[in-house]
Amino acid sequence: DQQVKQNSPSLSVQEGRISILNCDYTNSMFDYFLWYKKYPAEGPTFLISISSIKDKNEDGRFTVFLNKSAKHLSLHIVPSQPGDSAVYFCAASEAYSNYQLIWGAGTKLIIKP
Amino acid sequence: NAGVTQTPKFRVLKTGQSMTLLCAQDMNHEYMYWYRQDPGMGLRLIHYSVGEGTTAKGEVPDGYNVSRLKKQNFLLGLESAAPSQTSVYFCASRAWDRVLFFHSNQPQHFGDGTRLSIL
């Protein structure tokens, strides 16, 4: 029973356009969400996070949107650059869980030149 | 600027053999984690530690043991390796921080992984 789902295994986007990666969750107790980026043969690196008290958080080219009623969050990358080609993981945690993260399966983003 | 270092990077074992994976961090972080990543799945937490001398079970702890004798090191042991433990193992660490809205604002920092094959 996957509590965090990334239904698109891969996504291909033209350089310069917007990339939108989606994540759905089932546990209504989740209240903190993170996105990580992973290159081959490397560990994941933190990208951006959002608390459930917000519906949007921006950091440069990256914006995360949270829709609590739909249990859905998305990561927008604008504009997309070749270096953005990587696997993106969505992760979630709930209060009092000792900060344990539940991870989605990842979406491989390919930026085409 | 080492961050989180995992040793070894690759290893092939035979069923029934034992081994220890080492994770070392130089950031003085309190929290450390061991995950495994399998194809088509997200990272799954094996064990974690909230400080030196303490460990706790994660989502998939069976078949693994851990120890945190020193703050900077977190060891993952396989006593009797099984083919189902073939995976990529990641270690992560995180600083303790002032809790904001029940969550730390400190992200987890990961090592580059250990690819383990059990034949």
CSV table of N, CA and C in Angstrom, one decimal, chain A residues 2-3 29-32 34 36 38 41-46 49 51 53 87 89 93-106, chain B residues 31 33 35 37 40-45 48 50 56-59 90 94 96-97 99 101-113:
chain,number,residue,atom,x,y,z
A,2,GLN,N,1.0,1.8,-1.2
A,2,GLN,CA,1.9,3.0,-1.3
A,2,GLN,C,1.2,4.2,-0.8
A,3,GLN,N,1.8,4.9,0.2
A,3,GLN,CA,1.2,6.1,0.8
A,3,GLN,C,1.6,7.3,-0.1
A,29,MET,N,-2.6,12.3,7.5
A,29,MET,CA,-1.7,12.8,8.6
A,29,MET,C,-0.4,13.4,8.1
A,30,PHE,N,-0.1,13.2,6.9
A,30,PHE,CA,1.1,13.8,6.4
A,30,PHE,C,1.0,15.3,6.4
A,31,ASP,N,2.0,16.0,6.9
A,31,ASP,CA,1.8,17.5,6.9
A,31,ASP,C,3.1,18.2,6.5
A,32,TYR,N,4.1,17.4,6.0
A,32,TYR,CA,5.3,18.0,5.5
A,32,TYR,C,5.8,17.3,4.4
A,34,LEU,N,8.5,17.0,0.8
A,34,LEU,CA,9.8,17.4,0.3
A,34,LEU,C,10.0,16.8,-1.1
A,36,TYR,N,13.2,15.7,-3.6
A,36,TYR,CA,14.6,15.4,-3.8
A,36,TYR,C,14.9,15.1,-5.2
A,38,LYS,N,17.8,13.3,-7.9
A,38,LYS,CA,18.9,12.3,-7.8
A,38,LYS,C,19.5,12.1,-9.2
A,41,ALA,N,24.2,7.2,-9.9
A,41,ALA,CA,25.4,6.9,-9.1
A,41,ALA,C,25.6,7.9,-8.0
A,42,GLU,N,24.6,8.7,-7.7
A,42,GLU,CA,24.8,9.7,-6.5
A,42,GLU,C,23.6,9.5,-5.6
A,43,GLY,N,23.7,10.0,-4.4
A,43,GLY,CA,22.6,10.0,-3.5
A,43,GLY,C,21.6,11.1,-3.8
A,44,PRO,N,20.4,11.0,-3.3
A,44,PRO,CA,19.4,12.1,-3.5
A,44,PRO,C,19.9,13.4,-2.8
A,45,THR,N,19.6,14.5,-3.4
A,45,THR,CA,19.9,15.8,-2.8
A,45,THR,C,18.6,16.6,-2.6
A,46,PHE,N,18.5,17.3,-1.5
A,46,PHE,CA,17.3,18.1,-1.2
A,46,PHE,C,17.1,19.2,-2.2
A,49,SER,N,10.9,22.1,0.0
A,49,SER,CA,9.9,21.5,0.8
A,49,SER,C,8.7,22.4,1.0
A,51,SER,N,5.3,22.9,4.0
A,51,SER,CA,4.6,22.5,5.1
A,51,SER,C,3.1,22.6,4.8
A,53,ILE,N,0.8,24.0,6.2
A,53,ILE,CA,0.1,25.3,6.5
A,53,ILE,C,0.2,26.2,5.3
A,87,VAL,N,16.3,12.0,-11.7
A,87,VAL,CA,15.1,11.4,-11.1
A,87,VAL,C,14.7,12.3,-9.9
A,89,PHE,N,12.2,12.6,-6.6
A,89,PHE,CA,11.5,11.9,-5.6
A,89,PHE,C,10.7,12.9,-4.7
A,93,SER,N,6.2,13.3,5.4
A,93,SER,CA,6.3,12.9,6.8
A,93,SER,C,5.1,13.5,7.6
A,94,GLU,N,4.9,12.9,8.8
A,94,GLU,CA,3.8,13.3,9.6
A,94,GLU,C,4.4,13.7,11.0
A,95,ALA,N,3.7,14.6,11.6
A,95,ALA,CA,4.1,15.1,13.0
A,95,ALA,C,4.3,13.9,13.9
A,96,TYR,N,5.3,14.0,14.8
A,96,TYR,CA,5.5,13.0,15.8
A,96,TYR,C,6.0,11.7,15.3
A,97,SER,N,6.4,11.6,14.0
A,97,SER,CA,6.9,10.4,13.4
A,97,SER,C,8.4,10.3,13.6
A,98,ASN,N,9.0,11.2,14.3
A,98,ASN,CA,10.5,11.2,14.4
A,98,ASN,C,11.1,11.5,13.1
A,99,TYR,N,10.4,12.3,12.3
A,99,TYR,CA,10.9,12.8,11.0
A,99,TYR,C,11.2,11.7,10.0
A,100,GLN,N,10.5,10.6,10.1
A,100,GLN,CA,10.7,9.5,9.1
A,100,GLN,C,10.0,10.0,7.9
A,101,LEU,N,10.6,9.7,6.7
A,101,LEU,CA,10.1,10.1,5.5
A,101,LEU,C,9.5,8.9,4.7
A,102,ILE,N,8.4,9.1,4.1
A,102,ILE,CA,7.8,8.1,3.2
A,102,ILE,C,8.0,8.6,1.8
A,103,TRP,N,8.6,7.7,0.9
A,103,TRP,CA,9.0,8.2,-0.4
A,103,TRP,C,8.2,7.6,-1.5
A,104,GLY,N,8.0,8.4,-2.6
A,104,GLY,CA,7.4,8.0,-3.8
A,104,GLY,C,8.5,7.2,-4.6
A,105,ALA,N,8.1,6.6,-5.7
A,105,ALA,CA,9.0,5.8,-6.5
A,105,ALA,C,9.8,6.6,-7.5
A,106,GLY,N,9.6,7.9,-7.6
A,106,GLY,CA,10.4,8.7,-8.4
A,106,GLY,C,9.8,8.9,-9.8
B,31,TYR,N,21.0,12.9,13.7
B,31,TYR,CA,20.2,11.9,13.2
B,31,TYR,C,20.9,11.2,12.0
B,33,TYR,N,20.3,7.7,9.1
B,33,TYR,CA,19.3,6.8,8.6
B,33,TYR,C,20.0,5.8,7.6
B,35,TYR,N,18.6,3.5,4.3
B,35,TYR,CA,17.5,3.2,3.4
B,35,TYR,C,18.0,2.1,2.4
B,37,GLN,N,16.9,1.1,-1.7
B,37,GLN,CA,16.2,1.4,-2.9
B,37,GLN,C,16.2,0.3,-3.9
B,40,GLY,N,11.8,0.6,-9.2
B,40,GLY,CA,10.4,0.9,-9.2
B,40,GLY,C,9.8,1.3,-7.9
B,41,MET,N,10.7,1.4,-6.9
B,41,MET,CA,10.2,1.7,-5.6
B,41,MET,C,10.9,2.9,-5.0
B,42,GLY,N,10.3,3.6,-4.1
B,42,GLY,CA,11.0,4.7,-3.4
B,42,GLY,C,11.9,4.1,-2.4
B,43,LEU,N,12.6,5.0,-1.7
B,43,LEU,CA,13.5,4.6,-0.7
B,43,LEU,C,12.7,4.1,0.5
B,44,ARG,N,13.1,3.0,1.1
B,44,ARG,CA,12.4,2.5,2.3
B,44,ARG,C,13.4,2.5,3.5
B,45,LEU,N,12.9,3.0,4.6
B,45,LEU,CA,13.8,3.1,5.8
B,45,LEU,C,14.0,1.8,6.5
B,48,TYR,N,17.1,3.7,11.9
B,48,TYR,CA,17.6,5.0,12.0
B,48,TYR,C,18.1,5.2,13.5
B,50,VAL,N,18.7,8.5,16.5
B,50,VAL,CA,18.4,9.9,16.8
B,50,VAL,C,19.6,10.4,17.6
B,56,ALA,N,16.7,2.7,16.2
B,56,ALA,CA,15.3,2.3,16.1
B,56,ALA,C,15.0,1.7,14.8
B,57,LYS,N,13.9,0.9,14.8
B,57,LYS,CA,13.5,0.2,13.5
B,57,LYS,C,12.7,1.2,12.6
B,58,GLY,N,12.9,1.0,11.3
B,58,GLY,CA,12.2,1.7,10.3
B,58,GLY,C,11.1,0.8,9.7
B,59,GLU,N,10.9,1.0,8.5
B,59,GLU,CA,9.8,0.3,7.8
B,59,GLU,C,10.1,-1.2,7.4
B,90,PHE,N,21.4,3.4,0.9
B,90,PHE,CA,21.7,4.8,1.1
B,90,PHE,C,21.7,5.1,2.6
B,94,ARG,N,21.0,14.0,9.3
B,94,ARG,CA,20.3,15.3,9.4
B,94,ARG,C,20.6,15.9,10.8
B,96,TRP,N,19.9,18.0,14.1
B,96,TRP,CA,18.8,18.3,15.0
B,96,TRP,C,18.6,19.9,15.0
B,97,ASP,N,17.4,20.3,15.0
B,97,ASP,CA,17.2,21.7,14.9
B,97,ASP,C,15.9,22.1,15.7
B,99,VAL,N,12.5,22.8,16.4
B,99,VAL,CA,11.3,22.2,15.7
B,99,VAL,C,10.3,23.3,15.3
B,101,PHE,N,6.7,23.8,13.7
B,101,PHE,CA,5.4,23.1,13.3
B,101,PHE,C,5.6,21.6,13.3
B,102,PHE,N,6.3,21.1,14.3
B,102,PHE,CA,6.5,19.7,14.6
B,102,PHE,C,7.5,19.0,13.6
B,103,HIS,N,8.1,19.8,12.8
B,103,HIS,CA,9.1,19.2,11.9
B,103,HIS,C,10.3,20.1,11.9
B,104,SER,N,11.4,19.4,11.8
B,104,SER,CA,12.7,20.1,11.6
B,104,SER,C,12.7,20.7,10.2
B,105,ASN,N,13.4,21.8,10.1
B,105,ASN,CA,13.6,22.4,8.7
B,105,ASN,C,14.9,22.0,8.1
B,106,GLN,N,15.5,21.0,8.7
B,106,GLN,CA,16.8,20.5,8.2
B,106,GLN,C,16.5,19.3,7.3
B,107,PRO,N,17.0,19.3,6.1
B,107,PRO,CA,16.8,18.2,5.2
B,107,PRO,C,17.8,17.1,5.5
B,108,GLN,N,17.5,15.9,5.0
B,108,GLN,CA,18.5,14.8,5.1
B,108,GLN,C,19.6,14.9,4.0
B,109,HIS,N,20.8,14.6,4.4
B,109,HIS,CA,21.9,14.6,3.4
B,109,HIS,C,22.3,13.2,3.2
B,110,PHE,N,22.5,12.8,1.9
B,110,PHE,CA,22.7,11.4,1.6
B,110,PHE,C,24.1,11.2,1.1
B,111,GLY,N,24.6,9.9,1.3
B,111,GLY,CA,25.8,9.4,0.7
B,111,GLY,C,25.4,9.0,-0.7
B,112,ASP,N,26.5,8.5,-1.4
B,112,ASP,CA,26.3,8.1,-2.8
B,112,ASP,C,25.8,6.7,-3.0
B,113,GLY,N,25.6,6.0,-1.9
B,113,GLY,CA,25.0,4.6,-2.0
B,113,GLY,C,26.0,3.5,-2.1
